[in-house]
Tab-separated table of C-alpha atoms in Angstrom:
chain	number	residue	atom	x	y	z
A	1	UNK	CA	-2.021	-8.284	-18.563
A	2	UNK	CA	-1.733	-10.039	-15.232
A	3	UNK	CA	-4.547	-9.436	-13.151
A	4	UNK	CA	-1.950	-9.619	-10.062
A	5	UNK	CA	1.005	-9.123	-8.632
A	6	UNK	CA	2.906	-11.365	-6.769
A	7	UNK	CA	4.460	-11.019	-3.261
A	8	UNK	CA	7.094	-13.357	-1.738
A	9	UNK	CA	7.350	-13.571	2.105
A	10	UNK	CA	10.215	-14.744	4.233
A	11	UNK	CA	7.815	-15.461	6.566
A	12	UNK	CA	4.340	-16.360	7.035
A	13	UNK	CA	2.241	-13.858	9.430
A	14	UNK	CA	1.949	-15.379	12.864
A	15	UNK	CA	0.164	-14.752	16.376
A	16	UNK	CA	2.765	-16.392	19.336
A	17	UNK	CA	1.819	-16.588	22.638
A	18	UNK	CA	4.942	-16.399	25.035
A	19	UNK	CA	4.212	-16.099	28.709
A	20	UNK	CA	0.892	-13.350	29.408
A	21	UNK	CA	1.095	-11.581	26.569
A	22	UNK	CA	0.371	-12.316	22.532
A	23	UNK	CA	2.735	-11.080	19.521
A	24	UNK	CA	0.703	-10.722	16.461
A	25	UNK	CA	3.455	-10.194	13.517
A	26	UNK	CA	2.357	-9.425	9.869
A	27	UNK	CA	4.396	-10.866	7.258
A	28	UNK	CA	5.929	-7.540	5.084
A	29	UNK	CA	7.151	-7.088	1.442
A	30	UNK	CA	7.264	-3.944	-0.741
A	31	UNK	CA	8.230	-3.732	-4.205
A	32	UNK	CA	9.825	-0.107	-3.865
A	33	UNK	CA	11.200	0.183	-0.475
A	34	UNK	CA	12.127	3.929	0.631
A	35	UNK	CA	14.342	2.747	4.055
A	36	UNK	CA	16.167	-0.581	5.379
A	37	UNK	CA	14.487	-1.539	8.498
A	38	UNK	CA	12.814	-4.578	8.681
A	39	UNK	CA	9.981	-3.882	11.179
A	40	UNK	CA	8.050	-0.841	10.399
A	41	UNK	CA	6.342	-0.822	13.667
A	42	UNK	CA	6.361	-2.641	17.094
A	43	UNK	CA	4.304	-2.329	20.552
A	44	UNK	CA	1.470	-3.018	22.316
A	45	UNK	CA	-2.301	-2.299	21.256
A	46	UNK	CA	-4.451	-0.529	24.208
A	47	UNK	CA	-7.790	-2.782	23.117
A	48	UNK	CA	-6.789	-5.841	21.164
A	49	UNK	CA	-10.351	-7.154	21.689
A	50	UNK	CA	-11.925	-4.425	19.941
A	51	UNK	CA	-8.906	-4.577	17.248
A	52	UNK	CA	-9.089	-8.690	16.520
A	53	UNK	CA	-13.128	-7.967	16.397
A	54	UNK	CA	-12.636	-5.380	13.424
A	55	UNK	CA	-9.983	-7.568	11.660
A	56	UNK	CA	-12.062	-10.223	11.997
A	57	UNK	CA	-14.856	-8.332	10.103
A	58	UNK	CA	-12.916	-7.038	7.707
A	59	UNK	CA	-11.408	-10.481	6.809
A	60	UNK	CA	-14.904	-11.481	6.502
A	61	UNK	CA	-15.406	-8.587	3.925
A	62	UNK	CA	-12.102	-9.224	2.191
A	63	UNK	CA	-14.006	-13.195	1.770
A	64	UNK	CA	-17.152	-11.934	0.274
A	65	UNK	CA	-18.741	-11.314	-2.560
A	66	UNK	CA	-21.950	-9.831	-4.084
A	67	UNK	CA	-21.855	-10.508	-7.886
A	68	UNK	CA	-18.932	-13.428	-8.338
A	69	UNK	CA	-19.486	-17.300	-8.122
A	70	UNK	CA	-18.398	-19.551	-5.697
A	71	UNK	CA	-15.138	-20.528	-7.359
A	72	UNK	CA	-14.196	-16.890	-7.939
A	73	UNK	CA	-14.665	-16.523	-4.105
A	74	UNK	CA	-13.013	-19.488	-3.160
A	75	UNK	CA	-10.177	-17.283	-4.431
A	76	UNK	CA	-9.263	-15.158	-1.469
A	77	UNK	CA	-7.060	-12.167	-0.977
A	78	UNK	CA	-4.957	-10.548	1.677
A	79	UNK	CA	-5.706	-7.051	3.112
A	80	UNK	CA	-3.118	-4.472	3.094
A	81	UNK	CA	-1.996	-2.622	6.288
A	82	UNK	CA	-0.145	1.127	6.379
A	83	UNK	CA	1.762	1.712	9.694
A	84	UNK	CA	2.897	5.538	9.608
A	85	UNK	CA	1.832	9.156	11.110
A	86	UNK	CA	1.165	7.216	14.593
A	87	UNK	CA	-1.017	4.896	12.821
A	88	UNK	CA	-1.984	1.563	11.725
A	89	UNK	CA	-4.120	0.853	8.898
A	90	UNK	CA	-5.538	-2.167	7.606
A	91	UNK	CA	-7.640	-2.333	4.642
A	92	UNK	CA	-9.471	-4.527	2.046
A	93	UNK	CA	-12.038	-4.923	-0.716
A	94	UNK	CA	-14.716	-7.684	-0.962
A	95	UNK	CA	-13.767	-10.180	-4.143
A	96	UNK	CA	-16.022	-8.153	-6.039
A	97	UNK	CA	-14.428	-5.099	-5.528
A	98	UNK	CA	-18.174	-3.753	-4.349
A	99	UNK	CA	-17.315	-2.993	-0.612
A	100	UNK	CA	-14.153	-1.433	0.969
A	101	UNK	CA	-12.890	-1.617	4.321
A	102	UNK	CA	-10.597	-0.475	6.910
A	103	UNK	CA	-9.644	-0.481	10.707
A	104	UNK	CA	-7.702	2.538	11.909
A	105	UNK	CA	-5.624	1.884	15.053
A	106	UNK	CA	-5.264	5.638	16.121
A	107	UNK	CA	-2.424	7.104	18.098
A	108	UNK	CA	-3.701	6.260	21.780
A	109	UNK	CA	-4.899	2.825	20.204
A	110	UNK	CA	-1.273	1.353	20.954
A	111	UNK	CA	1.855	2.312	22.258
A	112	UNK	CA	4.861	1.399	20.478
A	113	UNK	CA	7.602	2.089	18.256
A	114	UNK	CA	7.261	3.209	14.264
A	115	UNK	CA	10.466	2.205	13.171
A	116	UNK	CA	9.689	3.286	9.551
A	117	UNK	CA	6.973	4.254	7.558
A	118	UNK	CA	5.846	1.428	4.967
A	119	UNK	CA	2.914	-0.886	3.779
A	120	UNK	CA	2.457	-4.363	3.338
A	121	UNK	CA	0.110	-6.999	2.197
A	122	UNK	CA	-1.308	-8.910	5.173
A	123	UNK	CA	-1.739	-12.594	5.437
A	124	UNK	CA	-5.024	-13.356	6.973
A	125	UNK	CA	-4.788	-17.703	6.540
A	126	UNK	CA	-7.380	-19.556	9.353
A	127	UNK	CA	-4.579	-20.068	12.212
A	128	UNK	CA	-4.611	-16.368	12.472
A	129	UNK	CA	-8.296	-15.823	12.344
A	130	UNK	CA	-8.588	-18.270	14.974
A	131	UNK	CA	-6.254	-16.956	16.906
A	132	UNK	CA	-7.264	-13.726	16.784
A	133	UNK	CA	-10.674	-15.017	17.713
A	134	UNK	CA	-9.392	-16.096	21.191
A	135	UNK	CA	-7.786	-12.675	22.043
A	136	UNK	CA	-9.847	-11.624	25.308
A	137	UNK	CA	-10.609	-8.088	26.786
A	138	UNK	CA	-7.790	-6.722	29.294
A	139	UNK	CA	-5.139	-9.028	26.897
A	140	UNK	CA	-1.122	-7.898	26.253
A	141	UNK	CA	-1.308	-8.306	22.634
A	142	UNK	CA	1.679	-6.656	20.941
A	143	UNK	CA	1.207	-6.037	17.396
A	144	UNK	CA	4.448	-6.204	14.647
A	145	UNK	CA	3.976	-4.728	11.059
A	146	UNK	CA	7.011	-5.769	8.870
A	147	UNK	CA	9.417	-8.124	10.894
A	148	UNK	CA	11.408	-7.760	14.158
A	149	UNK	CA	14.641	-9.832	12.881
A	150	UNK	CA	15.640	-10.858	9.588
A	151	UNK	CA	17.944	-14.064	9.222
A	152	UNK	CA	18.408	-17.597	8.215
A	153	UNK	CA	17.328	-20.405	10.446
A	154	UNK	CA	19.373	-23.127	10.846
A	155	UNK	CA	19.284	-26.676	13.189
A	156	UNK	CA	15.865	-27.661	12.042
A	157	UNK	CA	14.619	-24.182	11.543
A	158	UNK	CA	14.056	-23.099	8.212
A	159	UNK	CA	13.104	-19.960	6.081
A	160	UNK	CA	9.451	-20.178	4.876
A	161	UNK	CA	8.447	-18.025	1.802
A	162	UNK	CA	5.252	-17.463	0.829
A	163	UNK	CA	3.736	-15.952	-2.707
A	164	UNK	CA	0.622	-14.079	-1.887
A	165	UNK	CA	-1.159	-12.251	-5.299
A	166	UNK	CA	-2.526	-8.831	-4.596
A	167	UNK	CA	-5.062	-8.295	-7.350
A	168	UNK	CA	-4.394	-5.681	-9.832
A	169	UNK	CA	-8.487	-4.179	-9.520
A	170	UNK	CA	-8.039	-3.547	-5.625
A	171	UNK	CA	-5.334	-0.881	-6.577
A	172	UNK	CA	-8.131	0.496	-9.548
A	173	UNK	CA	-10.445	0.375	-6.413
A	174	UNK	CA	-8.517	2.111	-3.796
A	175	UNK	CA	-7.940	4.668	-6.745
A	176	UNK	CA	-12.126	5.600	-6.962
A	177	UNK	CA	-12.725	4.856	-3.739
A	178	UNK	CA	-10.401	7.825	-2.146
A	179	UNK	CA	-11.729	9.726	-4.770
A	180	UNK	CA	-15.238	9.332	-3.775
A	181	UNK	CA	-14.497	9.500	-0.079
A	182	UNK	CA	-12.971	13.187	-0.775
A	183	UNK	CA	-16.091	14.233	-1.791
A	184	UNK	CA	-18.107	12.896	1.061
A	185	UNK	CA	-19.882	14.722	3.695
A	186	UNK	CA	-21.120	13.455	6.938
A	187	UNK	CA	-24.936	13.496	7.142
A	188	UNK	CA	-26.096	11.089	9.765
A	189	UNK	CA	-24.542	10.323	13.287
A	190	UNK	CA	-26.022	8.497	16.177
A	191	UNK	CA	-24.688	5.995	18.858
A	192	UNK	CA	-25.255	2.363	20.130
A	193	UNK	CA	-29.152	2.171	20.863
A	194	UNK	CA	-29.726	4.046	17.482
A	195	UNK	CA	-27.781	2.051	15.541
A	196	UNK	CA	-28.729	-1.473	16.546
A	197	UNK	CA	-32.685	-0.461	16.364
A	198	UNK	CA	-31.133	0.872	12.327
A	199	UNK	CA	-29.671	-2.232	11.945
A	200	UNK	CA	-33.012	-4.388	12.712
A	201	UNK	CA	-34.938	-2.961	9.956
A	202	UNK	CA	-32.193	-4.557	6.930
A	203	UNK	CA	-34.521	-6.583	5.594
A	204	UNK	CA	-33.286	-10.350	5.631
A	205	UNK	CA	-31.985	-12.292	2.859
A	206	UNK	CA	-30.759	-11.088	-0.568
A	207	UNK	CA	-32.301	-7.601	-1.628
A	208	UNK	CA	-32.887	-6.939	-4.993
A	209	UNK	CA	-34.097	-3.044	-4.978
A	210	UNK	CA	-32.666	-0.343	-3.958
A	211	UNK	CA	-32.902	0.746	-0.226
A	212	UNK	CA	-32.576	4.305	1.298
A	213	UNK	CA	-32.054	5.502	4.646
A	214	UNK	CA	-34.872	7.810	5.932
A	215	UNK	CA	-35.798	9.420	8.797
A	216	UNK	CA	-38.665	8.942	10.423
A	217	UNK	CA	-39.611	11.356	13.190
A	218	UNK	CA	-36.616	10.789	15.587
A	219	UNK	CA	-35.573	7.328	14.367
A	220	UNK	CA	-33.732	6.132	11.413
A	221	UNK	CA	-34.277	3.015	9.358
A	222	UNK	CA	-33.907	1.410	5.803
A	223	UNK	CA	-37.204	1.666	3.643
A	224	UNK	CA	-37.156	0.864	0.038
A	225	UNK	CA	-39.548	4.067	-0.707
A	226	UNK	CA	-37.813	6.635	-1.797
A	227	UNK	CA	-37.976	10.061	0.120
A	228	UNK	CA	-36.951	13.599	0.133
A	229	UNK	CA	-33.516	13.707	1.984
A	230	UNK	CA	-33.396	10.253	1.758
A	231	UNK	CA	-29.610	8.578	1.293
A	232	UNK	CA	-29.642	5.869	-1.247
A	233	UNK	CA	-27.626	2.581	0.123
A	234	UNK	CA	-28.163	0.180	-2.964
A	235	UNK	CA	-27.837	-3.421	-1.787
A	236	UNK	CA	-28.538	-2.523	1.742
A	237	UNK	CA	-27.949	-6.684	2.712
A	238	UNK	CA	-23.934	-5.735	2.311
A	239	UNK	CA	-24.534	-3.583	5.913
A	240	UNK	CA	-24.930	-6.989	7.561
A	241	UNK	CA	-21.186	-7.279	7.565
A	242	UNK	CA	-21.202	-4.627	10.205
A	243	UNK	CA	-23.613	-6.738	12.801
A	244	UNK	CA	-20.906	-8.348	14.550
A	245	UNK	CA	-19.451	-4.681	15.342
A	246	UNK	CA	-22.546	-2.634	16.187
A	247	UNK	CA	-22.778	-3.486	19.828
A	248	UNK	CA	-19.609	-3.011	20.912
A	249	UNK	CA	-19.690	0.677	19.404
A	250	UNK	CA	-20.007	3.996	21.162
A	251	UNK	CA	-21.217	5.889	18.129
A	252	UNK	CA	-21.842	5.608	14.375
A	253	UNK	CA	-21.803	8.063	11.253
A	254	UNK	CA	-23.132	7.737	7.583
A	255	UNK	CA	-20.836	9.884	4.675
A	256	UNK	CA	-23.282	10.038	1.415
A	257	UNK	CA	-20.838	10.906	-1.972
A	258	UNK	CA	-23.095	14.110	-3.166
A	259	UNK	CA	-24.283	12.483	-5.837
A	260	UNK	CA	-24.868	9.085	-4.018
A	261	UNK	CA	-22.098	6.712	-5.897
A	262	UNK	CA	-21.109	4.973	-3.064
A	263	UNK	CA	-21.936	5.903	0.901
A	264	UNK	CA	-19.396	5.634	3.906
A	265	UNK	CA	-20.051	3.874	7.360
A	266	UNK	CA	-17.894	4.333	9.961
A	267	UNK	CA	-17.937	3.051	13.546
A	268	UNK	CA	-16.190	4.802	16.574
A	269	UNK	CA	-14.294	1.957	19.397
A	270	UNK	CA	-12.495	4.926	21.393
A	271	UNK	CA	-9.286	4.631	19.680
A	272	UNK	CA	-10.220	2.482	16.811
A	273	UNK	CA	-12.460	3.762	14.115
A	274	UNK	CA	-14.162	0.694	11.281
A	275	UNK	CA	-14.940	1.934	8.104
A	276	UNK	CA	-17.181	0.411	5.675
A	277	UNK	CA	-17.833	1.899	2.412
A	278	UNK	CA	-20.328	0.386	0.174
A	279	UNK	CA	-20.418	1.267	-3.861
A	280	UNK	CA	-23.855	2.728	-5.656
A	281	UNK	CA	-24.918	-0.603	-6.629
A	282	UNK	CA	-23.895	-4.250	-5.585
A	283	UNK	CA	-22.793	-5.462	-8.566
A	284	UNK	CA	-20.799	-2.037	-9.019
A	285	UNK	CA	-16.856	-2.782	-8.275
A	286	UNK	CA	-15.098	0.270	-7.659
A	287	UNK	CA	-12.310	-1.156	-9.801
A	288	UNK	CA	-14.816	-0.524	-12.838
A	289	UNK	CA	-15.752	3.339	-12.174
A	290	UNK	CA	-13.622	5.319	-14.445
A	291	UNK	CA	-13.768	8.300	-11.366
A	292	UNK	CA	-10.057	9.364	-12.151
A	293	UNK	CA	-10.229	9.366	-15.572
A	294	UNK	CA	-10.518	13.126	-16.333
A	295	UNK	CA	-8.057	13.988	-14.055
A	296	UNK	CA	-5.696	11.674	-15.829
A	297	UNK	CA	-5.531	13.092	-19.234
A	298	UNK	CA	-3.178	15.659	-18.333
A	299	UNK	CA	0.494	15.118	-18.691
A	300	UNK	CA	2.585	15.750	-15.776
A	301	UNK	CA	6.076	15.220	-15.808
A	302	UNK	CA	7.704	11.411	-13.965
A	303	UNK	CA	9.879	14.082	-11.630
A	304	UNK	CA	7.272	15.859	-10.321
A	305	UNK	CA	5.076	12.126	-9.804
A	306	UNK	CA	8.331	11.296	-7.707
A	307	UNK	CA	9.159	14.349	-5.886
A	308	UNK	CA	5.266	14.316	-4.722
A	309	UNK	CA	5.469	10.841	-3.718
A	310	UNK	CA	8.381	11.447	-1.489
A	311	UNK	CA	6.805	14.394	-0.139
A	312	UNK	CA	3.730	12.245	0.693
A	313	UNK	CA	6.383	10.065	2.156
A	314	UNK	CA	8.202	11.861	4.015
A	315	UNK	CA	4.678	13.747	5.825
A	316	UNK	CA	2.620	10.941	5.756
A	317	UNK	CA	-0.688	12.750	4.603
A	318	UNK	CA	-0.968	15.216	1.317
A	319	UNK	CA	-3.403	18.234	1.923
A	320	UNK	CA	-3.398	19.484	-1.674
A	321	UNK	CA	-5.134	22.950	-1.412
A	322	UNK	CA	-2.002	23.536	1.582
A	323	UNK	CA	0.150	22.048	-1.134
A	324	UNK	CA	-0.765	24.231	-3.816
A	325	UNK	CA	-0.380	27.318	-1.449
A	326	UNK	CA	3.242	26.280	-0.632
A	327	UNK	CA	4.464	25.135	-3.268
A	328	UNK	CA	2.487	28.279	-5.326
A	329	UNK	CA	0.975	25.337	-7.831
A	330	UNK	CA	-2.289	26.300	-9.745
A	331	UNK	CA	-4.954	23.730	-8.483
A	332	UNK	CA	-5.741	21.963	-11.629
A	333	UNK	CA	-1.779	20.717	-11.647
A	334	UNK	CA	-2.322	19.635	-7.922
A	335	UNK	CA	-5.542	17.657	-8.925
A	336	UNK	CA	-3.685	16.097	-11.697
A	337	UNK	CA	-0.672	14.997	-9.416
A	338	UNK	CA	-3.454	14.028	-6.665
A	339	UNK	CA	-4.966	11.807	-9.515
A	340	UNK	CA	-1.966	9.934	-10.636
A	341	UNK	CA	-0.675	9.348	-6.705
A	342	UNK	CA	-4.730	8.092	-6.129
A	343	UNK	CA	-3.891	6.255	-9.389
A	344	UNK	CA	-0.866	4.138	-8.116
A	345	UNK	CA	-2.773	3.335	-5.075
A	346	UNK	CA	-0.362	5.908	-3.044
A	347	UNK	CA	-2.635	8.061	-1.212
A	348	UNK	CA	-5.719	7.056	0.814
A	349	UNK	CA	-8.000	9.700	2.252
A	350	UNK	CA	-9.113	10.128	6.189
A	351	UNK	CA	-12.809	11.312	6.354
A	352	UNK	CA	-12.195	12.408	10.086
A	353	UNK	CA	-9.019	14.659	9.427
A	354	UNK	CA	-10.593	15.175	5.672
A	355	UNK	CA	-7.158	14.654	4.418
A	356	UNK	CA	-4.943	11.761	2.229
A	357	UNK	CA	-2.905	9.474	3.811
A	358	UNK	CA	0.091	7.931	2.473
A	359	UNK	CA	0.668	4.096	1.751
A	360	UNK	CA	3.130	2.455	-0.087
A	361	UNK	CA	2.162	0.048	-2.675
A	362	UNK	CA	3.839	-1.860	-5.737
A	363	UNK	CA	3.623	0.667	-8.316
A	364	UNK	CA	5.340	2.104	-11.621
A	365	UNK	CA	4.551	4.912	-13.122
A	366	UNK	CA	3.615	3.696	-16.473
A	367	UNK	CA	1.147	1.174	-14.789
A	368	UNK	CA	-1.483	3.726	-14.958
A	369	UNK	CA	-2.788	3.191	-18.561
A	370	UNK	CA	-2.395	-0.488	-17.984
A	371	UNK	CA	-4.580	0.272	-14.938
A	372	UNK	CA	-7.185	2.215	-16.707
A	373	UNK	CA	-7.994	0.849	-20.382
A	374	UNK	CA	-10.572	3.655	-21.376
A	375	UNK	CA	-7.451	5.873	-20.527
A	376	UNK	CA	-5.008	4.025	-22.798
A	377	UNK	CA	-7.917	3.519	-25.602
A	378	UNK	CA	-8.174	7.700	-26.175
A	379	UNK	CA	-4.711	7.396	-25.952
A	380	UNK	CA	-4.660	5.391	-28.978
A	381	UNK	CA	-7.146	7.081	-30.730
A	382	UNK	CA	-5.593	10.277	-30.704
A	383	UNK	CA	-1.978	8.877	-31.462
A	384	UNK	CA	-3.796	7.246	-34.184
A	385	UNK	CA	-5.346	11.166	-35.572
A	386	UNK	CA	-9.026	9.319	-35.420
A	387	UNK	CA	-10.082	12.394	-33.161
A	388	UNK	CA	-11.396	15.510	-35.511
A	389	UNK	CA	-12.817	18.612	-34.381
A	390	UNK	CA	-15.349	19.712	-35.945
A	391	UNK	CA	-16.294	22.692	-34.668
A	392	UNK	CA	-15.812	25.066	-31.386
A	393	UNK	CA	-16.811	28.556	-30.147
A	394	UNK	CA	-18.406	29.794	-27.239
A	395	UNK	CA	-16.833	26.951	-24.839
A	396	UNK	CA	-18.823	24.563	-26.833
A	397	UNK	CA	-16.674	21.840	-28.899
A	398	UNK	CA	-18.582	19.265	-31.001
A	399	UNK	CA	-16.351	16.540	-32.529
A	400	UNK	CA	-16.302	13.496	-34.200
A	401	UNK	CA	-14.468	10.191	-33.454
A	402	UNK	CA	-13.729	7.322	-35.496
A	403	UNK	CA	-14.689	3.639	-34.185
A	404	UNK	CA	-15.010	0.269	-35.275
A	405	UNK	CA	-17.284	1.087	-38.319
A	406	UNK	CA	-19.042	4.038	-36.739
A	407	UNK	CA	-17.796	7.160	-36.233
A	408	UNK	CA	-19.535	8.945	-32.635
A	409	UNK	CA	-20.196	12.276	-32.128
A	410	UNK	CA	-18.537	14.022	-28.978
A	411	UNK	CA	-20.178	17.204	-27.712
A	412	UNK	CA	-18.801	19.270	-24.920
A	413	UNK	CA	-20.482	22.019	-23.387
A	414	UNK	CA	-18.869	23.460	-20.593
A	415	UNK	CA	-18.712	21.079	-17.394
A	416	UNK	CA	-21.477	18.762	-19.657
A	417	UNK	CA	-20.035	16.117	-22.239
A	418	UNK	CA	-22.219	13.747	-24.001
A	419	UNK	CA	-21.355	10.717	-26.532
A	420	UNK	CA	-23.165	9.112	-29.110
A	421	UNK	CA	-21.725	5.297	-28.150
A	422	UNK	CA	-23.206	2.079	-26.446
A	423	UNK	CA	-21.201	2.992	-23.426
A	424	UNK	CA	-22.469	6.491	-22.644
A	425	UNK	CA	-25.806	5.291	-23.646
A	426	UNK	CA	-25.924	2.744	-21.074
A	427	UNK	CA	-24.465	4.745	-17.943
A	428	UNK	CA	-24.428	8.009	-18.475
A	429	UNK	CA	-21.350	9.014	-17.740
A	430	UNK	CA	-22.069	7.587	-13.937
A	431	UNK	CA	-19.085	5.468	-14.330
A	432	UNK	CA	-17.113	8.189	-15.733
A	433	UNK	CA	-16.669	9.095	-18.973
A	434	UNK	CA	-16.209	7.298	-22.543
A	435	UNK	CA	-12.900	7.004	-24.040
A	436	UNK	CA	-14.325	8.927	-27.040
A	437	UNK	CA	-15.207	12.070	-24.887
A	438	UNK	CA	-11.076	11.377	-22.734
A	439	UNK	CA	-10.193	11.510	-26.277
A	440	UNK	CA	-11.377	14.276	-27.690
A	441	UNK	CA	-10.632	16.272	-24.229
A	442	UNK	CA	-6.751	15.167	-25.163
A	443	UNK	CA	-6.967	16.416	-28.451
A	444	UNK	CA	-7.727	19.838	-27.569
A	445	UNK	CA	-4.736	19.732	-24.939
A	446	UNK	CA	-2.595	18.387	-27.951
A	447	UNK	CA	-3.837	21.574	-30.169
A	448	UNK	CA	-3.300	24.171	-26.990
C-alpha cells in the first residue's frame, strides 16, 4: 500500500502584493468534491500578523521531527486547511506523526465571503514562508482558500500543476488524535507572564525522561519528579515549538487526556486560537495508536457512513449525543458512525465548543482496514474460523486464537481484556488493543 496520496494543483499557492494590501491564495484540490465553486472562501483577515506568526509555527511543526532521520525529514509535507462554519482551519502533524497542530481563524478573525464549504492540502514551499514572514501589524492581507478564477493562461502565461503527497499516517493521526481530544478536559489556564516564566523552566536540549507539569505554590513549571496532580508531558523539549508564540499571547490553557496519552496546548490571539497537541511519548506517532479500533469492529451500513457525512456536511460540526436524540439512534451506533467519520479523517473536534468539526478529505470507505492493519488482521482471522470460544458466562468470555505457531489466549472480563501475545505484553493495551482481543470481540458479534 501507498503510504500517500497524491494531489495535483492547477496552481501553486501564492502571496501577491498589489497596491497596500497582500492576497495570500492557497492552492485547492479534493478528491470528492460536494459543490462547483472554485474558491471556498475569500476576504480579509482582522490580524494577519498574529495569523502568518501561527502558520509560521505550525510550518515549523509540520518540518520536524522527534524519532525520524534526517533524510526522512528532508521529506516535508503540506498542512491541510478547512474553511467552513465561519472558519478557517489549518492543520498539520510533525514528520513523525508525534505532535499535531492547528490555527483557528475564528469568525471575527476575518471578514469575508465562504463561498463553499471544503478542505484542501496547503502548500507551504519557502517563497511563502518568507513572505508570510514580512506581513507587518496593521497589514490588508486578504486570505483565498481554493481559487478565485479557474482558466487557461495564454500569451506567455501558462497553467502550473503541482503533485503534492499527503501521507496516508496523518489521516491515521487525525483519526486518534480527535479521539483523544474528545476526551480531554481543561485543567490548567493562565496568561502571558505565567506562561513565559512556564516556558523558562523546559530544560534545554534533548530530554530523555519524562517531564510533568506541577504546581508549585502559585506558579507552574516542568519538573521531572513526579507529583500528585501532576500532568505528565513526555518529551517536554517538543513545547519549544510554541516559544516563538508565547509572547504575543493573552492567555494559555493545558487539556490532559484522563489517562494522560497525549496533552493539549492551546494559545488564545483574540480571534485566533494555536493549538498544539503533543502525544504520551516522543517517539509515539498518533498514526500508530490503535484508539479507534474498538469502535470499528462494528458493521454499519455504506448508506448510513454517507448520509452522516453529508449531514456533517451540510452543518459543519456533528454533536453526536444531539444526534442520537434526533435522529432517536442508540449511542453505541452513533459512536460507531463517529468512529468510521474520525476514521476517514472527516471530523475534527473543537475543545472550546467541545464539539466535531467537519473537513473534507480524500477518502473511500473501504480505506479504513487499509488504514488500520490490526483491524483488517482480526478481520482475517475470523473469516479464516481461527477464533474459538472457549468458554463464557457471567460477562466473562475466555477464548483462544490461532497464530503463527502459537495459539493466544483472549480473556474478556467486562470493560477489561487481556492477551497472551508479544504485543499486549509490551503495551498493555495503551496503544489499543491486539488484533487477537478485535478478533475475538468480532466473533461474538458474528455469533449474536
Amino acid at each position: 500500500m501507498s503510504d500517500t496520496i497524491t494531489y495535483s494543483y492547477n496552481q501553486p499557492s501564492t502571496l501577491r502584493k498589489s497596491g497596500t494590501s497582500d492576497e495570500l491564495f492557497l492552492a485547492q484540490y479534493s478528491e470528492v468534491q460536494k459543490g462547483n465553486s472554485p474558491c471556498f472562501f475569500w476576504g480579509k483577515l482582522t490580524d494577519p500578523f498574529i495569523v502568518s506568526r501561527c502558520l509560521i509555527t505550525l510550518s515549523n511543526v509540520v518540518k520536524s521531527s522527534f524519532n525520524l532521520s534526517p533524510f526522512q525529514m528532508a521529506l516535508l509535507k503540506d498542512p491541510i486547511v478547512t474553511a467552513g462554519n465561519e472558519r478557517i482551519r489549518f492543520e498539520g502533524f510533525s514528520h513523525c506523526a508525534g505532535v499535531y497542530a492547528r490555527v483557528d481563524v475564528m469568525p471575527d478573525g476575518h471578514d469575508g465571503e465562504f463561498l463553499e464549504n471544503g478542505t484542501t492540502n496547503v502548500d507551504f514551499n519557502p517563497p511563502m514562508i518568507s513572505a508570510l514572514s514580512a506581513v507587518r501589524k496593521n497589514e490588508n492581507v486578504v486570505l483565498s482558500v481554493g481559487q478565485k478564477e479557474v482558466g487557461l493562461h495564454r500569451e506567455g502565461e501558462k497553467t502550473v500543476e503541482r503533485k503534492v503527497p499527503l501521507p496516508i499516517k496523518w489521516i491515521k493521526g487525525l483519526t486518534t488524535v480527535q479521539i483523544y481530544l474528545a476526551d480531554a478536559t481543561e485543567e490548567v489556564k493562565g496568561n502571558r507572564i505565567q506562561a513565559v516564566q512556564l516556558f523558562r523552566t523546559i530544560p534545554k536540549g534533548k530530554v530523555k525522561t519524562d517531564y510533568y507539569l506541577v504546581k508549585r505554590g502559585n506558579q507552574w513549571m516542568f519538573s521531572p519528579m513526579k507529583s500528585n496532580d501532576a500532568i505528565c508531558i513526555g518529551g517536554v523539549h517538543r513545547l519549544k515549538l510554541l516559544e516563538p508564540l508565547i509572547p504575543l499571547i493573552d492567555e494559555f490553557r493545558v487539556f490532559p487526556h484522563p489517562d494522560m496519552q497525549s496533552t493539549t496546548w492551546q494559545l488564545y490571539f483574540g480571534t485566533v486560537r494555536f493549538s498544539l497537541t503533543l502525544s504520551r511519548d516522543h517517539w509515539r506517532g498518533f498514526s500508530g495508536e490503535g484508539a479507534a479500533l474498538e469502535s470499528l469492529i462494528e458493521d454499519v451500513p455504506d448508506e448510513w457512513i454517507q448520509a452522516f457525512d453529508n449531514y456533517s456536511y451540510a452543518n459543519q460540526a456533528f454533536n453526536p449525543t444531539l444526534l442520537a436524540i434526533e435522529e432517536s439512534l442508540d449511542m453505541a451506533q452513533i459512536k460507531n458512525i463517529t468512529a468510521r467519520l474520525a476514521a476517514m479523517g472527516l471530523l475534527g473536534f473543537d475543545l472550546d465548543h467541545n464539539e466535531y468539526f467537519y473537513r473534507r478529505l480524500p477518502f473511500k470507505m473501504d480505506r479504513i482496514l487499509s488504514l488500520n492493519p490490526r483491524l483488517k488482521g482480526a478481520e482475517k482471522l475470523v473469516a479464516e474460523n481461527k477464533v474459538t470460544i472457549v468458554s463464557e458466562e457471567s460477562g466473562r468470555v475466555e477464548a483462544s486464537v490461532e497464530g503463527s505457531g502459537v495459539n493466544h489466549t483472549v480473556v474478556i472480563d467486562g470493560e477489561q481484556a487481556r492477551c497472551t501475545c508479544t504485543w499486549f505484553a509490551r503495551h498493555q493495551g495503551e496503544r489499543g488493543v491486539c488484533k487477537h482481543i478485535l478478533a475475538t470481540k468480532k466473533k461474538l458479534q458474528v455469533n449474536d
